[in-house]
XYZ file of C-alpha atoms in Angstrom:
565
model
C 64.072 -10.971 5.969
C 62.386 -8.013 4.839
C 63.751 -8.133 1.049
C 62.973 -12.009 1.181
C 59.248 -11.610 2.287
C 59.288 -8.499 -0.481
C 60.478 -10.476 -3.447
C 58.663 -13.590 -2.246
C 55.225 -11.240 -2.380
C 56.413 -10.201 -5.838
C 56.911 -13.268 -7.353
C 53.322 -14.822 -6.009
C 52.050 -12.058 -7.198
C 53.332 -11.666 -10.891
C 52.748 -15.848 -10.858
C 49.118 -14.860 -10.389
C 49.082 -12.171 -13.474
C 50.820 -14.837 -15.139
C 48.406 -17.272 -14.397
C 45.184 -15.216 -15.073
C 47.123 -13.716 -18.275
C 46.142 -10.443 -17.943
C 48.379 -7.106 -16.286
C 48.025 -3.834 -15.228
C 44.574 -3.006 -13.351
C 41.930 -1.183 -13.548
C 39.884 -0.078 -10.095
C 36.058 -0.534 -10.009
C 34.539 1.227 -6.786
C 30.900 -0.317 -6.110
C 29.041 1.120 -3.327
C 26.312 -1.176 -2.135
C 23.212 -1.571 0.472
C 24.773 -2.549 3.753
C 23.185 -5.869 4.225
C 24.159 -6.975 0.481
C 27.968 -5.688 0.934
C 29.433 -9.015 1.861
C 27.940 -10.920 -0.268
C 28.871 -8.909 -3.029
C 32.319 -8.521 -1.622
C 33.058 -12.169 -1.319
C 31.799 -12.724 -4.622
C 34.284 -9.540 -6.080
C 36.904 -11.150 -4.976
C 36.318 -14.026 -5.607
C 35.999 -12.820 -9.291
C 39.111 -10.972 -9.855
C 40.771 -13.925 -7.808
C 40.119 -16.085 -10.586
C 41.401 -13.754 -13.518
C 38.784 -10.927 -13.842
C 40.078 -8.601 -17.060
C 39.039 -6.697 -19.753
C 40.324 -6.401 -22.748
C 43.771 -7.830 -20.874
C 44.108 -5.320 -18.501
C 42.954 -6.915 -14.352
C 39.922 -5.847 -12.686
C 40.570 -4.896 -8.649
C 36.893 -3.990 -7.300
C 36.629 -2.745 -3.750
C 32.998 -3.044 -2.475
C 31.891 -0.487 0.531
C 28.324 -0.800 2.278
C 26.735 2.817 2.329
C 23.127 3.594 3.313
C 20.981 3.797 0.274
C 19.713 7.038 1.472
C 22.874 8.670 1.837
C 24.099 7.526 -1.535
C 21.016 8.870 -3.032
C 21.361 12.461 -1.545
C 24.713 12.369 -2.756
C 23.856 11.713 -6.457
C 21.228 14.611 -5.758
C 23.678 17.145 -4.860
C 26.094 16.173 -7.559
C 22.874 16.755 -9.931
C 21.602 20.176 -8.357
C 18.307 18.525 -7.295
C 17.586 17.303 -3.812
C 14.930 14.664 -2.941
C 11.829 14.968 -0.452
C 13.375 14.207 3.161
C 16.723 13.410 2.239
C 18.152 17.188 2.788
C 21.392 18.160 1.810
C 24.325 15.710 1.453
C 27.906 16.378 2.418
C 29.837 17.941 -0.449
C 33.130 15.473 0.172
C 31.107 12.406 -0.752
C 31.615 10.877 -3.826
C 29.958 8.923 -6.565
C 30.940 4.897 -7.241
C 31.109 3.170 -10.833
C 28.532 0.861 -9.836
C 25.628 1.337 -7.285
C 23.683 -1.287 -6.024
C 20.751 0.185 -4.401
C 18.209 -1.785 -2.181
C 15.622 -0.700 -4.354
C 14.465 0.347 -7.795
C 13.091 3.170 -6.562
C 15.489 4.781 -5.625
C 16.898 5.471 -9.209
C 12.874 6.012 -10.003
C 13.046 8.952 -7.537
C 16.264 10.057 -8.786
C 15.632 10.263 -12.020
C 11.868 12.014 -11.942
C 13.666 14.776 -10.260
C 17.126 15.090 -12.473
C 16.281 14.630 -15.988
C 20.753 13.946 -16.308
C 20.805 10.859 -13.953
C 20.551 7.627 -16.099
C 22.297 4.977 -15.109
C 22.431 1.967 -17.165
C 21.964 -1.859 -16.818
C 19.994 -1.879 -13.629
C 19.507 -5.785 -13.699
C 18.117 -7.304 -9.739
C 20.925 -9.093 -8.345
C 18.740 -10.440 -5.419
C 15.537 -9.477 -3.389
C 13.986 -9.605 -0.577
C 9.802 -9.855 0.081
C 8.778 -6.542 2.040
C 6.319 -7.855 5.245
C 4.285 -6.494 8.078
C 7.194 -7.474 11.095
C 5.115 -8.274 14.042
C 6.210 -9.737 17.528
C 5.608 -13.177 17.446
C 2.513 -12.624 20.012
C 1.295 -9.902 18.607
C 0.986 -12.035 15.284
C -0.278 -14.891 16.815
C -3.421 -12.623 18.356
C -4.252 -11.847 14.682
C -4.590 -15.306 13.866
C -1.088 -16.170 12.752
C 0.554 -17.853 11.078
C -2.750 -20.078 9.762
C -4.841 -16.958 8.398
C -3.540 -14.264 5.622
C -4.153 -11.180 6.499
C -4.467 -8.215 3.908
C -3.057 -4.519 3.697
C -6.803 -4.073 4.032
C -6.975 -5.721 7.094
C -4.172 -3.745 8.878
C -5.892 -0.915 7.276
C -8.683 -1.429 9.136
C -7.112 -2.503 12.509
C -4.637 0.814 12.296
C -7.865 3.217 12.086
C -10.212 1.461 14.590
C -9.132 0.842 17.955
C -5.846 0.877 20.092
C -4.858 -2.694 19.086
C -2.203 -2.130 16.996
C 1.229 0.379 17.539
C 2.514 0.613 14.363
C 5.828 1.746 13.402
C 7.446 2.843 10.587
C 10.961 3.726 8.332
C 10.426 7.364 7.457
C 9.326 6.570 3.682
C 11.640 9.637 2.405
C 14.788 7.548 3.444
C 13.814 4.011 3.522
C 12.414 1.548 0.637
C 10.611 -0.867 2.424
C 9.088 1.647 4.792
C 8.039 3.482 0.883
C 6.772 -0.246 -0.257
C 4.969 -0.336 2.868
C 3.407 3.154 2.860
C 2.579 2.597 -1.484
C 0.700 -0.581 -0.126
C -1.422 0.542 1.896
C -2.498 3.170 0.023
C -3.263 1.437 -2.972
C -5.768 -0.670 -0.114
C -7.774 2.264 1.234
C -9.615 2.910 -2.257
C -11.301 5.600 -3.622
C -13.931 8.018 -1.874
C -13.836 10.345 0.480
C -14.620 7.857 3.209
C -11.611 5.787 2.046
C -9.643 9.489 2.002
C -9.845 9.815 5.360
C -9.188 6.285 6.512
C -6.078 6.484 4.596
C -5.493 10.160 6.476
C -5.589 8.206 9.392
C -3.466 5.203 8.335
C -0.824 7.880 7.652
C -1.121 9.521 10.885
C -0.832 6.686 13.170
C 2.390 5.621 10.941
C 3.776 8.841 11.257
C 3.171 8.627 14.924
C 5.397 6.018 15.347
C 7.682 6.544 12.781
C 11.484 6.600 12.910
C 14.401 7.893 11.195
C 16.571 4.926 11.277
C 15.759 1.389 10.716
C 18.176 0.673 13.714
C 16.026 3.010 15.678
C 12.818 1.413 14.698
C 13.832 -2.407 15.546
C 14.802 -1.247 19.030
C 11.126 0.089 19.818
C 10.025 -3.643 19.443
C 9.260 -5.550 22.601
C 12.283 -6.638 24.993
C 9.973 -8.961 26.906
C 6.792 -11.307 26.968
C 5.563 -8.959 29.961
C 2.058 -7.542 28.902
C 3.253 -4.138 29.393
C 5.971 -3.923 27.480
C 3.817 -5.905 24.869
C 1.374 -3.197 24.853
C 3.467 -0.077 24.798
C 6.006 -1.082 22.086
C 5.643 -1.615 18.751
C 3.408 -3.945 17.315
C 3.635 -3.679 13.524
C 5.906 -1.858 11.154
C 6.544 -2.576 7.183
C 10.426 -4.067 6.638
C 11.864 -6.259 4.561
C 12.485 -9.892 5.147
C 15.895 -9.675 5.555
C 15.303 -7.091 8.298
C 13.032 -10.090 10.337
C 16.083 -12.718 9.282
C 18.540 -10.720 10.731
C 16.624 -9.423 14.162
C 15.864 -12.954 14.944
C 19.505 -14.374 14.047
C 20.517 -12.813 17.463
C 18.103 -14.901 19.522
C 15.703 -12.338 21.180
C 13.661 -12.823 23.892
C 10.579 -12.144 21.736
C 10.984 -13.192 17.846
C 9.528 -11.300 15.199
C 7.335 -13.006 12.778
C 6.953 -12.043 8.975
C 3.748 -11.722 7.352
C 3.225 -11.605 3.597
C 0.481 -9.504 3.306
C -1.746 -9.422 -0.369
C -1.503 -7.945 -2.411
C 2.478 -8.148 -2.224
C 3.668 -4.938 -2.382
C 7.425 -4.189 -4.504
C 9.968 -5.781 -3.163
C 13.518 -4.656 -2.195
C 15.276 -5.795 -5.379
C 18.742 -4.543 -5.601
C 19.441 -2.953 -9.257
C 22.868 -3.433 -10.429
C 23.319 0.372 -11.620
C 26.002 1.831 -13.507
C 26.436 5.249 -12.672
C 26.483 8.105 -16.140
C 29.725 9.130 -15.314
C 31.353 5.682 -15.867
C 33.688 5.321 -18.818
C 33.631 2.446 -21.728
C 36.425 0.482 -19.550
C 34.787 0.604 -16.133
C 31.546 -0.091 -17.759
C 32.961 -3.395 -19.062
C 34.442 -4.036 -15.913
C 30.779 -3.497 -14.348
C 29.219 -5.798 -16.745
C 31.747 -8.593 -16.094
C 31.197 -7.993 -12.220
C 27.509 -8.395 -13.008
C 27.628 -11.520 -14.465
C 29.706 -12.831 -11.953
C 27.045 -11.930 -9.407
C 24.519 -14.207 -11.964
C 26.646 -17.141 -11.180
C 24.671 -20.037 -9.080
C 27.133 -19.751 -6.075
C 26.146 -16.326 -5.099
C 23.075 -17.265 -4.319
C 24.451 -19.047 -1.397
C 26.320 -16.246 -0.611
C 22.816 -13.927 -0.648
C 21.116 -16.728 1.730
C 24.162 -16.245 4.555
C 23.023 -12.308 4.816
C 19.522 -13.118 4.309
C 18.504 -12.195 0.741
C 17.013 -14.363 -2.347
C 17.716 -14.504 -5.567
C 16.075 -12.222 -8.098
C 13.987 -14.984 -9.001
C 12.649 -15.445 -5.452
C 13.968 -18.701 -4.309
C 16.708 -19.444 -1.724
C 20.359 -20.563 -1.261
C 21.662 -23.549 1.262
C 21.484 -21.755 4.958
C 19.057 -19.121 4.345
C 16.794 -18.870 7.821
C 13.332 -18.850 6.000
C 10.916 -17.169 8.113
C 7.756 -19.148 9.658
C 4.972 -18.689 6.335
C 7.775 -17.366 4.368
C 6.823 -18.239 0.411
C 9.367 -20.366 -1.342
C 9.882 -18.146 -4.043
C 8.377 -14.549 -4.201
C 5.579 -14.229 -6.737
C 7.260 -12.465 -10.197
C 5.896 -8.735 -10.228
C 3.589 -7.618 -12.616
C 4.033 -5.499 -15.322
C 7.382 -4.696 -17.465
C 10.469 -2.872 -16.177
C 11.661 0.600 -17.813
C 14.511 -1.080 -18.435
C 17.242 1.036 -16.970
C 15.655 -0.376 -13.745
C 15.152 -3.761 -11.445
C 12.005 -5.715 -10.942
C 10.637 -3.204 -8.498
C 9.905 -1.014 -11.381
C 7.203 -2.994 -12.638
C 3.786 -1.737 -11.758
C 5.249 1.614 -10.618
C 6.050 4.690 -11.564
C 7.357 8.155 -10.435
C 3.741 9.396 -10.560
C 2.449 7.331 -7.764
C 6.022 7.212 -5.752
C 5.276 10.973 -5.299
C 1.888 10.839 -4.742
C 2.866 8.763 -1.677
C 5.500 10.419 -0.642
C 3.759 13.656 -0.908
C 0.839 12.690 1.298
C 3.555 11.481 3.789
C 5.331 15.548 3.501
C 1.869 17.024 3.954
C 1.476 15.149 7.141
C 5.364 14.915 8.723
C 7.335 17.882 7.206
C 5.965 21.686 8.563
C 5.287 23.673 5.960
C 3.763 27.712 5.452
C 1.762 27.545 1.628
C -0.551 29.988 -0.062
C -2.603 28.210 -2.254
C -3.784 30.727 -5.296
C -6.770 29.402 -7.146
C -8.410 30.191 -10.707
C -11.522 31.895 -10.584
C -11.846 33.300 -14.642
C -14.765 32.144 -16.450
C -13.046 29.009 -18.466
C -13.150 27.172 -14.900
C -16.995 26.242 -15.260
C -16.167 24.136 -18.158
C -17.547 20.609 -17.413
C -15.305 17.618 -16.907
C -16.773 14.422 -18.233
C -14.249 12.277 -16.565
C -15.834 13.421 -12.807
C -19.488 13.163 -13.781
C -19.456 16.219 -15.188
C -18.826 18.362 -12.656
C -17.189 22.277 -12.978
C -13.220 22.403 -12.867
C -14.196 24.552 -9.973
C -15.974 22.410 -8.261
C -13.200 19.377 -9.196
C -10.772 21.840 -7.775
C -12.644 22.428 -4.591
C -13.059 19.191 -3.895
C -9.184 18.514 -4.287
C -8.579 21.709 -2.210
C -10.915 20.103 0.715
C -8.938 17.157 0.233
C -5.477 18.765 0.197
C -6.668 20.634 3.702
C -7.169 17.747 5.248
C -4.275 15.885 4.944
C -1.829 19.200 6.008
C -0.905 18.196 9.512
C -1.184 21.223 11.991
C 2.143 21.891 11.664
C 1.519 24.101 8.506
C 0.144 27.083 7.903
C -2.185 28.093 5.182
C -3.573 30.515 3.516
C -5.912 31.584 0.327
C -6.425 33.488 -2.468
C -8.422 33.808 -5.979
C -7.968 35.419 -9.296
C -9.639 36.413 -12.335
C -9.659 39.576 -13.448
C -10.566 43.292 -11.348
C -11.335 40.869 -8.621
C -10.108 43.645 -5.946
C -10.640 47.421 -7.645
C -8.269 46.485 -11.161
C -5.817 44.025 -9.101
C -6.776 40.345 -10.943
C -6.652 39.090 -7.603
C -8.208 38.797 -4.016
C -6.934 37.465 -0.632
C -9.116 35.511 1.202
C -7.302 34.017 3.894
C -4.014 35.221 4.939
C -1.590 32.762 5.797
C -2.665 31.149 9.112
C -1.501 28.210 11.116
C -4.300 25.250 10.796
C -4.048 24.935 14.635
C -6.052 27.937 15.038
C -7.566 28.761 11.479
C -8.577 25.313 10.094
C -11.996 25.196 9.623
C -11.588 29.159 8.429
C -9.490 27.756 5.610
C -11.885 24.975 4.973
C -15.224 27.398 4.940
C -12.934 29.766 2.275
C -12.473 26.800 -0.734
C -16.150 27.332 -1.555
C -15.045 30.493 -2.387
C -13.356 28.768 -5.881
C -16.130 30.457 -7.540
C -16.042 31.111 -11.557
C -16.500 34.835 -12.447
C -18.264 35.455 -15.045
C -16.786 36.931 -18.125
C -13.234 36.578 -15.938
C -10.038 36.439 -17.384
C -7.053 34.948 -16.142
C -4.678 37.461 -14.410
C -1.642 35.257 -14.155
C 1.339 37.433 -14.013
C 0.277 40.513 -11.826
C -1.029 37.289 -9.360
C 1.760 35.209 -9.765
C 4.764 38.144 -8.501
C 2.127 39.178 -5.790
C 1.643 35.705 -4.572
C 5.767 35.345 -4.782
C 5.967 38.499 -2.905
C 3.626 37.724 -0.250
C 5.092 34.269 0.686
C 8.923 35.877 0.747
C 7.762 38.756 3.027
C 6.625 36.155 5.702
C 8.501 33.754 5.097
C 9.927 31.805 7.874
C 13.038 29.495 8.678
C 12.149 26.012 8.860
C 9.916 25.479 7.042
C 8.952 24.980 3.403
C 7.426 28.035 2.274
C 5.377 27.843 -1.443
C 2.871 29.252 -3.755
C 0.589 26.401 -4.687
C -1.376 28.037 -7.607
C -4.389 26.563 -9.751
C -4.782 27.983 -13.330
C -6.529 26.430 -16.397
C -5.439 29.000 -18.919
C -3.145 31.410 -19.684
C -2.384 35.190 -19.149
C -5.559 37.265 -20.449
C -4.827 40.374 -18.701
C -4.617 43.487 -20.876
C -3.788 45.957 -17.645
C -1.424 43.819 -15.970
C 2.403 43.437 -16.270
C 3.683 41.517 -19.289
C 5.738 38.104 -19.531
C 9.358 39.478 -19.265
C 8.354 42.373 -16.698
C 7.304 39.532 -14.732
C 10.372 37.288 -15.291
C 12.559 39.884 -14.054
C 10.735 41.324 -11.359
C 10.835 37.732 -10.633
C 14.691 37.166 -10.882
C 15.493 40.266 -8.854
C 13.260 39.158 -5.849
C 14.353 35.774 -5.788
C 16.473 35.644 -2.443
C 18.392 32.165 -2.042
C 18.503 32.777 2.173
C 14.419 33.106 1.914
C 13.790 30.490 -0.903
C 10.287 30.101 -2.042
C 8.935 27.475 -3.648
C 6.548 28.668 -7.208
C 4.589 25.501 -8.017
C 2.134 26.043 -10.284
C -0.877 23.395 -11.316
C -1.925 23.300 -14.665
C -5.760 21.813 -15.114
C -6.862 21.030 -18.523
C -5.114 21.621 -21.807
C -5.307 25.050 -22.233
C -2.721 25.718 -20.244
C 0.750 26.622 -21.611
C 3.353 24.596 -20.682
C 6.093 27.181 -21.849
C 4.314 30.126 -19.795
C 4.277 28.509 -16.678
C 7.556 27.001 -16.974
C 8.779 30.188 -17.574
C 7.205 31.561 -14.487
C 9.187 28.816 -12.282
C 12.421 28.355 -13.623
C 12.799 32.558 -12.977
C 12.418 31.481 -9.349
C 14.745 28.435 -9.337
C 12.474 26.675 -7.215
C 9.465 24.849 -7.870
C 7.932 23.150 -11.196
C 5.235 22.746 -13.111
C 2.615 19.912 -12.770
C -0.103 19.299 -15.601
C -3.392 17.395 -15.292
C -4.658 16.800 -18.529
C -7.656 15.185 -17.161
C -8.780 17.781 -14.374
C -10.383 14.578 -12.407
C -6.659 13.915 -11.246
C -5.991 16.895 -9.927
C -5.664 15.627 -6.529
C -3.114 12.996 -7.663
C -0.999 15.966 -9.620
C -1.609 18.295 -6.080
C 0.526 15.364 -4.141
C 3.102 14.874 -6.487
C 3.877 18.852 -6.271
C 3.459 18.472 -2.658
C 6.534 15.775 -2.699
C 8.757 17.139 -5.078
C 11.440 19.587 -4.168
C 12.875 20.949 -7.369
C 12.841 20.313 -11.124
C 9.419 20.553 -12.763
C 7.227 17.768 -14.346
């Protein structure tokens, strides 16, 4: 019996070569976002059921669902780089032929950190709107589903009043909590009264944030009582396929979906095929991709509740009360290397926004080191004309306010012979904002231009290093965050390669320090300062050209973990 059902298998089998004309095989691993997996599955197999091949030799693709998160701190690790939140990845895990992220920016945040990573096609295979979930009487309070709300509206309802508990997808590990976090920060605006409503957006978020999605969906409300009404959560930024698939299992309370404007990027699944791949696989990818372009797998995107890239719908898929028939195109062109979600975006403002989210979730220790020579009066035209001092006082203010008191912080300025012939001078030592937060806050007006100062970058830059390691503590992230708008002027101090080495030696990987220096202006020298970081192998270098964004450049070095920009 056992040779019959053998030879039997072996026959069918070489019939179906036969038949689809094509032999041997080649084996395309795609790893892709757990709620797209079967889809893409079925339609895999369906594919190489019906004769998939490239250049004669048959395509066998095996699809596994993996968290996009821990495929992205995988491709880190394999890179050297790591990204904001993720931490490390497990050294066993291994990189597919094709990915198929939920989002866009994923690969974005990828590739602004490893300068190797570029995967190609990138094409959206489906998407899915991101929305403000709500319990259905929650929503209804707000005047749902007949009136649209705004991300300024929520805005406003998260920072006045106990109305709302809102809940969130840590942003470092979760796309629509990212979309959701981008949006309404784009809503606060500009000013410092905005600032600090959006500090406070943030805060309440990070509240209730959570690390899981699973996690998050089970802090919504098991019942209609009042109290558990109250005291769960009543708002929280996930996709549409995350309020399709809560409400598929018939809960007590439903959640309802509401498209907030202005629509912020959707989850839109880039078909990406990783550097590694060879010219075979590749092929193999780019026949897979098609097949997932074929009209029937929309239907197969509607059964796990996802669109089309386009926006509209296959036959069974549960559209949510409001739900738009087809999401509005995004604005904008792709890079493209990347899906729709790139359009509009880019790695500058992901890391702006995740940045602000670090400075308020992740504890950190920094000594911020700011440029006092002579060169920082010069007027900037782009912020009425104000001093780069006083731009970079005003960004320091800023920056102190949105540290959570988990940090700890401390000052210092340089010039030249600002302390006997040392080019610099401590001002505040590093001290946690608990207890030393409006001593930190009365120092920044200290960011005064000496006259006739030079710029004593080296000597300050190995004594800043030096500082940070002695005290350093587990746990935490521990930087230099220094300010310069020129280079090294110091004829007594220590030159470039003295410092370099000095530098190399001190660097300790079990007490890692973090050099991140801010260039402001363009008389800074990219070469110097990148120099100065890459001897510490940790840290990078951020310009702003225009010193009226410095505040925008300070968050971006606030998110990013290695590599310099």
């Amino acid at each position: 019996m056992a040779i019959v059902v053998v030879l039997v298998g072996s026959w069918l089998g070489y019939q179906q070569l036969a038949d689809n004309d094509c032999s041997g095989q080649i084996r395309l691993n795609v790893a892709a976002a757990t709620e797209i997996a079967p889809a893409v599955d079925r339609a895999a197999q369906q594919w190489s059921s019906n004769g998939a091949e490239v250049n004669g030799t048959c395509v066998a693709v095996t699809v596994t669902g993996v968290n996009p998160a821990a495929m992205a701190s995988t491709i880190a690790l394999k890179h050297g780089v790591t990204l904001t939140g993720l931490g490390a990845a497990s050294k066993s895990g291994t990189i597919p032929d094709v990915w198929i992220a939920d989002s866009t920016t994923w690969l974005m945040r990828l590739r602004s950190e490893a300068s190797g990573f570029v995967p190609t096609d990138g094409k959206s295979i489906a998407t899915s709107p991101v929305v403000v979930a709500m319990p259905e009487p929650v929503a209804q309070s707000v005047g749902w589903p007949d009136r649209k709300l705004g991300w300024g509206d929520l805005l406003k309802r998260m920072t006045t009043g106990n109305s709302l508990r809102t809940g969130i997808v840590n942003p470092t590990r979760d796309a629509a909590g990212l979309a959701g976090l981008l949006a309404l920060g784009s809503s606060a605006g500009g000013g410092p009264q905005a600032k600090a409503q959006q500090v406070a957006a943030l805060r309440a978020l990070a509240a209730g944030s959570s690390s899981l999605r699973d996690d998050l969906m089970q802090k919504f409300p098991r019942s209609t009582d009042a109290a558990d009404l109250a005291s769960a959560v009543s708002a929280a930024p996930l996709s549409e396929e995350d309020v399709v698939a809560y409400n598929a299992e018939k809960p007590v309370v439903p959640l309802a979906a509401l498209y907030l404007n202005p629509q912020p990027p959707s989850l839109d699944y880039p078909f990406a095929v990783m550097p590694e791949v060879d010219l075979t696989k590749s092929a193999a990818a780019t026949g897979l991709r098609e097949a997932l372009q074929q009209p029937g797998f929309k239907d197969e995107l509607a059964k796990v509740g996802l669109r089309a890239p386009d926006g509209t719908v296959g036959v069974g898929f549960a559209s949510p009360i409001g739900a738009p028939k087809a999401t509005p195109a995004a604005t904008g062109a792709p890079t493209g290397t990347e899906g729709t979600a790139a359009a509009g975006l880019d790695a500058g403002s992901i890391n702006q926004a995740l940045g602000s989210w670090a400075a308020i979730t992740l504890p950190g220790r920094a000594l911020a080191v700011f440029d006092v020579s002579g060169s920082m009066k010069t007027k900037v035209p782009t912020a009425g004309n104000l001093s780069r001092a006083e731009v970079t006082r005003r960004a320091a203010s800023q920056g102190l306010a949105l540290f959570d008191d988990q940090w700890a912080v401390g000052t210092w300025i340089f010039s030249t012979e600002m302390d006997g012939k040392k080019p610099y001078k401590q001002i505040v030592p590093i001290t946690p904002l608990t207890s030393g937060r409006s001593q930190l806050q009365a120092s920044i007006g200290s960011i005064v231009p000496k006259d006739g100062g030079d710029t004593g970058l080296y000597d300050t830059a190995l004594a800043a290093y030096k500082s940070v390691q002695d005290t350093w503590q587990a746990g935490r992230v521990n930087s230099v965050l220094l300010f310069t708008d020129g280079v090294n002027e110091n004829k007594d101090g220590i030159s470039r390669q003295t410092l370099i080495n000095e530098l190399k030696k001190t660097a300790d990987p079990k007490r890692p320090v973090r050099m991140v220096i801010i260039g402001i202006g363009t008389g800074v020298d990219r070469n110097e300062l990148e120099a100065i970081t890459n001897a510490t192998n940790a840290g990078g270098v951020f310009i702003a050209p225009d010193p009226a964004k410095i505040s925008d450049i300070f968050l971006e070095a606030i998110s990013s973990r290695s590599g310099a920009r």
